[in-house]
């Protein structure tokens, strides 16, 4: 009988592992606890807005090679859109300045020598000081390596690293910041083009992935929460779903692609991150002004980034634990005032006190906290059991908790399970 790989969890890591194995003609079954796939990267119909929205705005960069490969494989690549160059518009809500950061395409960073391309109020020498962050000492925080103050930090490095780490940069793991910077800014503008799933995360990533799997005969079961793993000597011998137990044969394999709190409950003595950071998203059902760029960075506001979609304006606030208990209405009003200012809406178009239909989505455990102590707890993909591998953005990918990290972890787990890689 053909050996079967059971993938537990249909987030991006689990879906990637299943795709990778099914491409090789392996027999794969996916078990997902929720009623839909996508995990933390999903779209859903929001009743308050009566529209399909994402659980959170997700930004990718053109350097995210594994994510782009995933989309090329399943057929969603044309749904990621972005400008032809690495141009990032910003607004400072305190000084009311507006500028566009323009990172030139090639590796030689001449943009830092051009006052029209770099951040206003900075000099080229400020950027050279940041280069220290590319090779930080082990165990260091960002704050150990660079001074977390000054115009360049406040207007670029801080916002960029907060978005990447979802953790206040001064306490964030410098090695993770370094990986992100080495793969993006240090490679030039071609690696930094912002990319957005214009039609939503579900239609871009998840629906094509499910269609790809269905076409290869991979069954994805929903409402299938794994309750326990049955161990026998050095292998997993059974999967317990409560109402059903699946016995595993000698060649069968398991890829566990669930969040860390679930994995530690299923696998004995598994080290895993146990501190998390929130992300708050706000969505306003209103047609953005024609001049509004697809993404704009906000300095000195509650809001970090504003995304303009065809039918709504959406906001991301990272490292947002301070806001998870703020009353929703109060938060919506604060955010809307900032959005209307940034979008330069007139009081007639958008009276500041009248909110368009809105929704606030708070993901309390959006990502693990990117702290040096948490980094040490990220496990490898291999386990003490010969037919069990781990995948997920929280495993030791060398990247922060991102789509790119989740997809790379799924690729690696599939390679290990197929015997194609050693870890
Ligand atoms: C609001 C928000 C904004 C973000 N913004 C960005 C961004 O801009 N750019 C970026 O790159 N990344 C971003 N991320 C991070 C990105 O979404 C994640 O890194 C990625 O989706 C993680 O995928 P995963 O497969 O590792 O985990 P998950 O998506 O958590 O998948 C785990 C799956 O396992 C399932 N599961 C749990 N328990 C069981 C069980 N017992 N049995 C079976 N199944 C189970 C879950 O239901 C889930 O589907 C953001 C995340 C959030 C929450």
Tab-separated table of C-alpha atoms and ligand atoms in Angstrom:
chain	number	residue	atom	x	y	z
A	1	UNK	CA	0.000	0.000	0.000
A	2	UNK	CA	1.209	3.544	-0.774
A	3	UNK	CA	2.630	5.371	2.197
A	4	UNK	CA	0.553	8.347	3.327
A	5	UNK	CA	1.690	11.695	4.717
A	6	UNK	CA	-0.783	13.274	7.115
A	7	UNK	CA	-0.463	17.056	7.259
A	8	UNK	CA	-2.029	18.552	10.368
A	9	UNK	CA	-3.100	22.191	9.873
A	10	UNK	CA	-4.071	23.908	6.615
A	11	UNK	CA	-2.364	27.252	7.210
A	12	UNK	CA	0.238	28.297	4.656
A	13	UNK	CA	2.897	25.996	6.148
A	14	UNK	CA	0.675	22.910	6.005
A	15	UNK	CA	-0.706	23.744	2.559
A	16	UNK	CA	2.831	24.238	1.229
A	17	UNK	CA	3.989	20.877	2.587
A	18	UNK	CA	0.949	19.170	1.047
A	19	UNK	CA	1.489	20.899	-2.318
A	20	UNK	CA	5.169	19.997	-2.374
A	21	UNK	CA	4.544	16.308	-1.618
A	22	UNK	CA	1.576	15.987	-3.953
A	23	UNK	CA	3.708	17.438	-6.781
A	24	UNK	CA	5.944	14.408	-6.301
A	25	UNK	CA	3.004	12.053	-6.564
A	26	UNK	CA	2.956	11.222	-2.837
A	27	UNK	CA	-0.303	10.321	-1.107
A	28	UNK	CA	-1.250	13.188	1.202
A	29	UNK	CA	-4.197	13.878	3.517
A	30	UNK	CA	-4.667	17.271	5.220
A	31	UNK	CA	-6.543	17.596	8.526
A	32	UNK	CA	-7.683	21.108	9.537
A	33	UNK	CA	-9.429	21.924	12.818
A	34	UNK	CA	-11.270	24.997	11.523
A	35	UNK	CA	-14.045	25.128	8.947
A	36	UNK	CA	-11.732	26.789	6.423
A	37	UNK	CA	-8.109	26.766	5.336
A	38	UNK	CA	-5.604	29.629	5.592
A	39	UNK	CA	-5.110	29.906	9.366
A	40	UNK	CA	-3.778	33.386	10.087
A	41	UNK	CA	-3.792	34.255	6.381
A	42	UNK	CA	-7.437	34.086	5.401
A	43	UNK	CA	-10.411	35.974	3.964
A	44	UNK	CA	-13.920	35.839	5.357
A	45	UNK	CA	-17.305	37.428	4.845
A	46	UNK	CA	-17.691	40.169	7.430
A	47	UNK	CA	-21.329	40.716	8.421
A	48	UNK	CA	-20.777	44.280	9.762
A	49	UNK	CA	-19.348	45.418	6.425
A	50	UNK	CA	-21.236	42.907	4.283
A	51	UNK	CA	-18.093	42.288	2.293
A	52	UNK	CA	-15.241	39.826	2.000
A	53	UNK	CA	-12.201	41.027	3.948
A	54	UNK	CA	-8.911	39.585	5.198
A	55	UNK	CA	-8.232	38.817	8.850
A	56	UNK	CA	-5.314	41.219	8.432
A	57	UNK	CA	-3.631	43.160	5.671
A	58	UNK	CA	-0.566	41.238	4.565
A	59	UNK	CA	2.354	42.897	2.846
A	60	UNK	CA	4.857	40.881	0.860
A	61	UNK	CA	8.042	42.107	-0.767
A	62	UNK	CA	9.408	41.033	-4.124
A	63	UNK	CA	12.271	39.319	-2.221
A	64	UNK	CA	9.802	36.770	-0.828
A	65	UNK	CA	10.934	34.091	-3.251
A	66	UNK	CA	9.276	31.099	-1.599
A	67	UNK	CA	5.940	32.911	-1.464
A	68	UNK	CA	6.228	33.878	-5.132
A	69	UNK	CA	7.153	30.284	-6.033
A	70	UNK	CA	4.109	29.049	-4.097
A	71	UNK	CA	1.882	31.376	-6.117
A	72	UNK	CA	3.544	30.419	-9.402
A	73	UNK	CA	2.882	26.750	-8.565
A	74	UNK	CA	-0.774	27.115	-7.614
A	75	UNK	CA	-1.581	29.885	-10.086
A	76	UNK	CA	-2.196	32.996	-7.993
A	77	UNK	CA	0.869	35.052	-8.982
A	78	UNK	CA	-1.036	37.589	-11.078
A	79	UNK	CA	-3.182	38.447	-8.046
A	80	UNK	CA	-0.281	40.042	-6.168
A	81	UNK	CA	0.011	43.638	-7.277
A	82	UNK	CA	2.438	46.432	-6.561
A	83	UNK	CA	4.317	49.357	-8.105
A	84	UNK	CA	7.080	48.656	-10.668
A	85	UNK	CA	9.726	50.083	-8.310
A	86	UNK	CA	10.322	50.105	-4.545
A	87	UNK	CA	8.456	53.354	-3.870
A	88	UNK	CA	6.968	53.838	-0.401
A	89	UNK	CA	4.829	56.918	0.288
A	90	UNK	CA	4.839	58.182	3.898
A	91	UNK	CA	2.960	60.813	5.903
A	92	UNK	CA	4.076	62.291	9.221
A	93	UNK	CA	0.953	63.183	11.191
A	94	UNK	CA	2.870	65.484	13.552
A	95	UNK	CA	4.781	67.581	11.023
A	96	UNK	CA	2.269	67.010	8.170
A	97	UNK	CA	5.166	66.261	5.823
A	98	UNK	CA	4.609	63.816	2.979
A	99	UNK	CA	7.379	62.067	1.055
A	100	UNK	CA	8.045	59.007	-1.034
A	101	UNK	CA	11.010	56.807	-0.230
A	102	UNK	CA	12.437	55.563	-3.531
A	103	UNK	CA	14.949	52.739	-3.258
A	104	UNK	CA	16.765	52.404	-6.570
A	105	UNK	CA	16.461	49.040	-8.353
A	106	UNK	CA	20.090	47.866	-8.286
A	107	UNK	CA	22.289	46.705	-5.417
A	108	UNK	CA	24.398	49.885	-5.266
A	109	UNK	CA	22.366	52.059	-2.862
A	110	UNK	CA	22.718	55.451	-4.550
A	111	UNK	CA	19.239	56.397	-3.308
A	112	UNK	CA	20.728	57.205	0.114
A	113	UNK	CA	22.846	59.938	-1.509
A	114	UNK	CA	19.827	61.575	-3.135
A	115	UNK	CA	17.804	63.897	-0.885
A	116	UNK	CA	14.746	63.446	-3.104
A	117	UNK	CA	14.783	59.667	-2.633
A	118	UNK	CA	15.852	59.230	0.981
A	119	UNK	CA	13.948	60.119	4.148
A	120	UNK	CA	13.641	63.892	4.742
A	121	UNK	CA	15.825	65.117	7.581
A	122	UNK	CA	18.447	62.360	7.137
A	123	UNK	CA	21.960	62.209	5.665
A	124	UNK	CA	23.797	59.449	3.826
A	125	UNK	CA	26.027	58.846	6.870
A	126	UNK	CA	22.951	57.914	8.956
A	127	UNK	CA	22.306	54.986	6.588
A	128	UNK	CA	25.860	53.734	6.791
A	129	UNK	CA	25.508	53.506	10.582
A	130	UNK	CA	22.512	51.205	10.112
A	131	UNK	CA	24.676	48.777	8.112
A	132	UNK	CA	25.916	47.439	11.473
A	133	UNK	CA	22.562	45.695	11.742
A	134	UNK	CA	23.417	43.435	8.802
A	135	UNK	CA	25.873	41.335	10.880
A	136	UNK	CA	24.816	41.551	14.533
A	137	UNK	CA	26.416	39.572	17.346
A	138	UNK	CA	24.483	36.442	18.431
A	139	UNK	CA	21.751	37.010	21.005
A	140	UNK	CA	21.719	40.810	20.484
A	141	UNK	CA	18.644	42.995	20.339
A	142	UNK	CA	18.258	45.685	17.694
A	143	UNK	CA	18.742	48.253	20.472
A	144	UNK	CA	22.113	46.669	21.334
A	145	UNK	CA	23.346	47.229	17.785
A	146	UNK	CA	21.959	50.580	16.626
A	147	UNK	CA	20.688	53.734	18.329
A	148	UNK	CA	16.896	53.522	18.150
A	149	UNK	CA	16.357	57.255	17.740
A	150	UNK	CA	16.779	60.046	15.226
A	151	UNK	CA	14.995	60.859	11.978
A	152	UNK	CA	16.121	57.757	10.066
A	153	UNK	CA	15.032	55.447	12.865
A	154	UNK	CA	11.722	57.228	13.535
A	155	UNK	CA	10.760	57.549	9.881
A	156	UNK	CA	12.081	54.360	8.313
A	157	UNK	CA	14.086	51.811	10.288
A	158	UNK	CA	11.660	51.714	13.246
A	159	UNK	CA	8.467	51.346	11.142
A	160	UNK	CA	10.116	48.810	8.808
A	161	UNK	CA	11.403	46.613	11.632
A	162	UNK	CA	8.163	46.882	13.604
A	163	UNK	CA	6.297	45.628	10.531
A	164	UNK	CA	8.777	42.806	9.986
A	165	UNK	CA	9.196	41.670	13.607
A	166	UNK	CA	5.783	42.652	15.029
A	167	UNK	CA	7.762	43.491	18.151
A	168	UNK	CA	9.068	46.849	19.399
A	169	UNK	CA	12.387	46.996	17.496
A	170	UNK	CA	14.632	48.066	20.424
A	171	UNK	CA	13.889	44.733	22.164
A	172	UNK	CA	13.587	42.730	18.912
A	173	UNK	CA	16.013	40.012	17.850
A	174	UNK	CA	18.776	41.645	15.805
A	175	UNK	CA	19.496	38.419	13.887
A	176	UNK	CA	15.919	38.373	12.537
A	177	UNK	CA	16.133	42.046	11.581
A	178	UNK	CA	19.416	41.226	9.829
A	179	UNK	CA	17.877	38.357	7.818
A	180	UNK	CA	15.085	40.622	6.625
A	181	UNK	CA	17.432	43.491	5.735
A	182	UNK	CA	19.934	41.195	3.972
A	183	UNK	CA	17.175	39.671	1.829
A	184	UNK	CA	15.506	42.998	1.008
A	185	UNK	CA	17.055	46.463	1.390
A	186	UNK	CA	20.646	45.206	1.031
A	187	UNK	CA	19.727	43.626	-2.333
A	188	UNK	CA	18.318	46.877	-3.714
A	189	UNK	CA	14.923	48.073	-4.842
A	190	UNK	CA	14.208	45.063	-7.059
A	191	UNK	CA	13.941	42.984	-3.869
A	192	UNK	CA	11.827	45.546	-1.999
A	193	UNK	CA	8.819	46.139	-4.244
A	194	UNK	CA	5.717	46.015	-2.034
A	195	UNK	CA	3.174	43.390	-3.136
A	196	UNK	CA	-0.432	43.197	-2.005
A	197	UNK	CA	-3.120	40.557	-2.506
A	198	UNK	CA	-5.518	42.986	-4.187
A	199	UNK	CA	-8.454	40.583	-4.303
A	200	UNK	CA	-7.812	39.243	-0.801
A	201	UNK	CA	-5.658	36.552	0.801
A	202	UNK	CA	-8.240	33.804	0.280
A	203	UNK	CA	-8.625	34.261	-3.494
A	204	UNK	CA	-4.871	34.854	-3.924
A	205	UNK	CA	-3.244	32.173	-1.765
A	206	UNK	CA	-5.776	29.783	-0.317
A	207	UNK	CA	-8.404	29.041	-2.971
A	208	UNK	CA	-5.772	28.326	-5.684
A	209	UNK	CA	-3.848	26.106	-3.224
A	210	UNK	CA	-6.990	24.096	-2.395
A	211	UNK	CA	-7.838	23.773	-6.103
A	212	UNK	CA	-4.278	22.570	-6.796
A	213	UNK	CA	-4.554	19.930	-4.066
A	214	UNK	CA	-8.030	18.825	-5.170
A	215	UNK	CA	-6.765	18.360	-8.738
A	216	UNK	CA	-4.100	15.988	-7.383
A	217	UNK	CA	-6.565	13.977	-5.328
A	218	UNK	CA	-5.429	15.358	-1.947
A	219	UNK	CA	-8.256	15.265	0.562
A	220	UNK	CA	-8.467	18.292	2.888
A	221	UNK	CA	-10.741	17.513	5.845
A	222	UNK	CA	-12.227	20.447	7.792
A	223	UNK	CA	-13.467	20.329	11.400
A	224	UNK	CA	-10.709	17.722	11.966
A	225	UNK	CA	-8.977	18.791	15.191
A	226	UNK	CA	-6.095	16.522	16.141
A	227	UNK	CA	-6.557	15.721	19.861
A	228	UNK	CA	-3.495	13.576	20.479
A	229	UNK	CA	-0.579	11.826	18.827
A	230	UNK	CA	-0.058	8.161	19.767
A	231	UNK	CA	3.664	7.360	20.094
A	232	UNK	CA	5.265	3.943	19.799
A	233	UNK	CA	9.000	3.724	20.453
A	234	UNK	CA	10.580	6.176	17.987
A	235	UNK	CA	7.573	6.853	15.764
A	236	UNK	CA	4.062	8.304	15.713
A	237	UNK	CA	1.735	5.318	15.475
A	238	UNK	CA	-1.726	6.916	15.699
A	239	UNK	CA	-3.620	10.152	15.147
A	240	UNK	CA	-6.481	10.710	17.579
A	241	UNK	CA	-9.242	13.031	16.290
A	242	UNK	CA	-11.658	12.263	19.150
A	243	UNK	CA	-14.358	10.632	17.051
A	244	UNK	CA	-11.819	8.692	14.996
A	245	UNK	CA	-8.337	7.265	15.489
A	246	UNK	CA	-6.129	6.641	12.470
A	247	UNK	CA	-3.442	3.985	12.904
A	248	UNK	CA	-0.220	4.696	11.002
A	249	UNK	CA	1.709	2.089	9.053
A	250	UNK	CA	5.476	1.809	9.069
A	251	UNK	CA	5.989	4.110	6.078
A	252	UNK	CA	3.358	6.704	7.008
A	253	UNK	CA	4.460	10.169	8.040
A	254	UNK	CA	3.130	13.193	9.882
A	255	UNK	CA	3.829	16.897	9.315
A	256	UNK	CA	2.555	18.947	12.221
A	257	UNK	CA	1.824	22.477	10.933
A	258	UNK	CA	-0.158	23.896	13.854
A	259	UNK	CA	0.532	26.970	16.040
A	260	UNK	CA	3.122	26.569	18.845
A	261	UNK	CA	0.602	26.382	21.714
A	262	UNK	CA	-1.099	23.458	19.972
A	263	UNK	CA	2.146	21.720	19.033
A	264	UNK	CA	3.483	21.799	22.600
A	265	UNK	CA	0.259	20.204	23.853
A	266	UNK	CA	0.631	17.375	21.297
A	267	UNK	CA	4.390	16.706	21.373
A	268	UNK	CA	6.133	15.954	24.682
A	269	UNK	CA	9.038	18.188	25.738
A	270	UNK	CA	8.850	20.376	22.644
A	271	UNK	CA	10.545	23.762	23.023
A	272	UNK	CA	8.488	26.524	21.344
A	273	UNK	CA	7.927	30.274	21.556
A	274	UNK	CA	5.420	31.088	24.273
A	275	UNK	CA	5.247	34.886	24.134
A	276	UNK	CA	3.194	36.566	21.433
A	277	UNK	CA	2.403	39.980	19.984
A	278	UNK	CA	-0.921	41.312	18.716
A	279	UNK	CA	-1.823	42.948	15.416
A	280	UNK	CA	-4.872	45.215	15.113
A	281	UNK	CA	-6.541	45.791	11.759
A	282	UNK	CA	-9.313	48.282	11.053
A	283	UNK	CA	-11.416	48.239	7.911
A	284	UNK	CA	-13.589	51.109	6.631
A	285	UNK	CA	-16.092	50.534	3.859
A	286	UNK	CA	-15.485	53.577	1.716
A	287	UNK	CA	-14.157	54.127	-1.779
A	288	UNK	CA	-10.637	55.565	-1.436
A	289	UNK	CA	-9.854	58.868	-3.158
A	290	UNK	CA	-8.400	58.300	-6.648
A	291	UNK	CA	-4.996	59.719	-5.641
A	292	UNK	CA	-4.580	57.357	-2.671
A	293	UNK	CA	-1.584	55.012	-3.154
A	294	UNK	CA	-2.168	51.273	-2.524
A	295	UNK	CA	-0.085	51.427	0.663
A	296	UNK	CA	1.098	54.375	2.731
A	297	UNK	CA	3.225	54.464	5.883
A	298	UNK	CA	2.099	56.668	8.767
A	299	UNK	CA	4.579	58.219	11.194
A	300	UNK	CA	3.586	59.615	14.601
A	301	UNK	CA	0.095	58.100	14.523
A	302	UNK	CA	-1.740	55.212	16.134
A	303	UNK	CA	-1.908	53.769	12.657
A	304	UNK	CA	1.209	52.208	11.058
A	305	UNK	CA	0.115	51.474	7.478
A	306	UNK	CA	-2.980	52.229	5.399
A	307	UNK	CA	-3.949	49.954	2.496
A	308	UNK	CA	-6.308	51.243	-0.199
A	309	UNK	CA	-8.461	48.557	-1.800
A	310	UNK	CA	-11.148	49.177	-4.446
A	311	UNK	CA	-13.959	49.357	-1.911
A	312	UNK	CA	-12.330	49.969	1.452
A	313	UNK	CA	-9.498	51.540	3.413
A	314	UNK	CA	-7.743	49.124	5.769
A	315	UNK	CA	-5.289	49.834	8.528
A	316	UNK	CA	-2.554	47.758	10.165
A	317	UNK	CA	-1.152	48.391	13.632
A	318	UNK	CA	1.693	46.042	14.611
A	319	UNK	CA	2.962	45.184	18.091
A	320	UNK	CA	-0.495	46.352	19.148
A	321	UNK	CA	-0.848	44.749	22.593
A	322	UNK	CA	-1.487	48.200	24.080
A	323	UNK	CA	-4.718	48.394	22.045
A	324	UNK	CA	-6.292	44.983	22.550
A	325	UNK	CA	-8.450	46.177	25.457
A	326	UNK	CA	-9.366	49.629	24.096
A	327	UNK	CA	-13.138	49.829	23.478
A	328	UNK	CA	-13.776	49.072	19.805
A	329	UNK	CA	-15.789	52.231	19.078
A	330	UNK	CA	-13.101	54.467	20.616
A	331	UNK	CA	-10.408	52.712	18.599
A	332	UNK	CA	-12.414	52.980	15.377
A	333	UNK	CA	-12.891	56.742	15.906
A	334	UNK	CA	-9.200	57.381	16.652
A	335	UNK	CA	-8.125	55.382	13.631
A	336	UNK	CA	-10.736	56.925	11.313
A	337	UNK	CA	-9.622	60.461	12.169
A	338	UNK	CA	-6.080	59.537	11.133
A	339	UNK	CA	-7.223	57.728	7.978
A	340	UNK	CA	-9.364	60.670	6.846
A	341	UNK	CA	-6.402	63.039	7.392
A	342	UNK	CA	-3.946	60.824	5.509
A	343	UNK	CA	-6.453	60.279	2.671
A	344	UNK	CA	-6.985	64.051	2.559
A	345	UNK	CA	-10.718	63.619	2.611
A	346	UNK	CA	-12.676	66.834	2.867
A	347	UNK	CA	-15.116	67.262	5.761
A	348	UNK	CA	-17.934	67.108	3.210
A	349	UNK	CA	-16.780	63.773	1.761
A	350	UNK	CA	-16.043	62.299	5.160
A	351	UNK	CA	-17.297	64.283	8.148
A	352	UNK	CA	-14.806	63.402	10.904
A	353	UNK	CA	-17.530	62.437	13.400
A	354	UNK	CA	-19.418	60.167	10.998
A	355	UNK	CA	-17.688	56.845	10.561
A	356	UNK	CA	-18.225	54.802	7.422
A	357	UNK	CA	-19.196	51.173	8.168
A	358	UNK	CA	-16.191	49.769	10.046
A	359	UNK	CA	-14.733	46.650	11.541
A	360	UNK	CA	-11.864	46.108	13.971
A	361	UNK	CA	-10.077	42.739	13.904
A	362	UNK	CA	-7.690	42.056	16.775
A	363	UNK	CA	-5.413	39.033	16.494
A	364	UNK	CA	-3.998	38.710	20.006
A	365	UNK	CA	-1.518	35.995	19.077
A	366	UNK	CA	-0.740	37.256	15.604
A	367	UNK	CA	2.923	36.229	15.817
A	368	UNK	CA	5.447	35.012	18.363
A	369	UNK	CA	7.353	37.843	20.024
A	370	UNK	CA	10.613	38.301	18.133
A	371	UNK	CA	12.767	38.478	21.266
A	372	UNK	CA	16.195	36.805	21.674
A	373	UNK	CA	14.849	34.574	24.482
A	374	UNK	CA	11.980	33.412	22.236
A	375	UNK	CA	14.324	32.826	19.302
A	376	UNK	CA	16.167	30.208	21.367
A	377	UNK	CA	12.926	28.279	21.800
A	378	UNK	CA	12.189	27.866	18.072
A	379	UNK	CA	12.589	24.168	17.273
A	380	UNK	CA	14.074	22.578	14.147
A	381	UNK	CA	11.761	20.808	11.720
A	382	UNK	CA	13.067	17.388	12.775
A	383	UNK	CA	11.835	15.776	16.000
A	384	UNK	CA	12.839	12.853	18.193
A	385	UNK	CA	10.338	10.700	16.234
A	386	UNK	CA	11.450	9.335	12.886
A	387	UNK	CA	8.155	9.987	11.052
A	388	UNK	CA	7.216	13.360	12.590
A	389	UNK	CA	8.276	16.791	11.286
A	390	UNK	CA	7.275	20.304	12.288
A	391	UNK	CA	6.291	23.242	10.095
A	392	UNK	CA	5.053	26.735	10.881
A	393	UNK	CA	6.291	30.320	10.967
A	394	UNK	CA	7.422	29.734	14.576
A	395	UNK	CA	9.895	26.943	13.803
A	396	UNK	CA	13.585	27.809	13.364
A	397	UNK	CA	13.332	29.364	9.903
A	398	UNK	CA	15.761	32.212	10.594
A	399	UNK	CA	12.988	34.630	9.597
A	400	UNK	CA	10.360	36.441	11.652
A	401	UNK	CA	6.767	35.116	11.654
A	402	UNK	CA	5.842	35.844	8.054
A	403	UNK	CA	4.227	34.252	5.039
A	404	UNK	CA	7.710	33.713	3.619
A	405	UNK	CA	8.868	31.923	6.783
A	406	UNK	CA	5.718	29.767	6.947
A	407	UNK	CA	6.087	28.700	3.299
A	408	UNK	CA	9.805	27.941	3.626
A	409	UNK	CA	9.066	25.822	6.701
A	410	UNK	CA	6.440	23.850	4.756
A	411	UNK	CA	8.897	23.286	1.897
A	412	UNK	CA	11.572	22.061	4.312
A	413	UNK	CA	9.233	19.725	6.214
A	414	UNK	CA	8.099	18.206	2.906
A	415	UNK	CA	11.700	17.715	1.761
A	416	UNK	CA	12.597	16.069	5.067
A	417	UNK	CA	9.540	13.824	4.994
A	418	UNK	CA	10.352	12.813	1.418
A	419	UNK	CA	13.916	12.039	2.473
A	420	UNK	CA	15.311	14.748	0.195
A	421	UNK	CA	16.889	16.922	2.860
A	422	UNK	CA	18.696	16.571	6.134
A	423	UNK	CA	18.368	19.178	8.831
B	1	LIG	C1	-3.187	40.182	11.447
B	1	LIG	C2	-1.965	39.557	10.839
B	1	LIG	C3	-1.200	40.288	9.924
B	1	LIG	C4	-0.070	39.712	9.343
B	1	LIG	N1	0.631	40.424	8.431
B	1	LIG	C5	1.629	39.816	7.742
B	1	LIG	C6	2.287	40.496	6.678
B	1	LIG	O1	1.988	41.653	6.382
B	1	LIG	N2	3.247	39.827	5.983
B	1	LIG	C7	3.602	38.539	6.281
B	1	LIG	O2	4.465	37.968	5.586
B	1	LIG	N3	3.024	37.882	7.311
B	1	LIG	C8	2.050	38.481	8.049
B	1	LIG	N4	1.416	37.814	9.063
B	1	LIG	C9	1.935	36.486	9.470
B	1	LIG	C10	1.387	35.344	8.605
B	1	LIG	O3	-0.020	35.416	8.535
B	1	LIG	C11	1.771	34.029	9.271
B	1	LIG	O4	3.169	33.978	9.423
B	1	LIG	C12	1.357	32.786	8.490
B	1	LIG	O5	0.031	32.870	8.015
B	1	LIG	C13	1.510	31.569	9.423
B	1	LIG	O6	1.155	30.377	8.745
B	1	LIG	P1	1.293	28.976	9.501
B	1	LIG	O7	0.834	27.938	8.545
B	1	LIG	O8	2.672	28.858	10.066
B	1	LIG	O9	0.355	29.042	10.771
B	1	LIG	P2	-1.256	29.201	10.905
B	1	LIG	O10	-1.748	30.120	9.860
B	1	LIG	O11	-1.506	29.561	12.327
B	1	LIG	O12	-1.826	27.745	10.588
B	1	LIG	C14	-2.014	26.741	11.546
B	1	LIG	C15	-3.255	25.951	11.182
B	1	LIG	O13	-3.391	24.853	12.087
B	1	LIG	C16	-4.757	24.689	12.410
B	1	LIG	N5	-4.848	23.926	13.656
B	1	LIG	C17	-4.645	24.363	14.930
B	1	LIG	N6	-4.791	23.351	15.799
B	1	LIG	C18	-5.088	22.241	15.078
B	1	LIG	C19	-5.329	20.876	15.429
B	1	LIG	N7	-5.268	20.441	16.696
B	1	LIG	N8	-5.647	19.999	14.429
B	1	LIG	C20	-5.699	20.415	13.125
B	1	LIG	N9	-5.457	21.697	12.756
B	1	LIG	C21	-5.142	22.589	13.715
B	1	LIG	C22	-5.253	26.138	12.508
B	1	LIG	O14	-6.664	26.201	12.441
B	1	LIG	C23	-4.552	26.773	11.314
B	1	LIG	O15	-5.298	26.667	10.128
B	1	LIG	C24	0.316	38.383	9.703
B	1	LIG	C25	-0.434	37.664	10.633
B	1	LIG	C26	-1.567	38.244	11.197
B	1	LIG	C27	-2.359	37.435	12.184
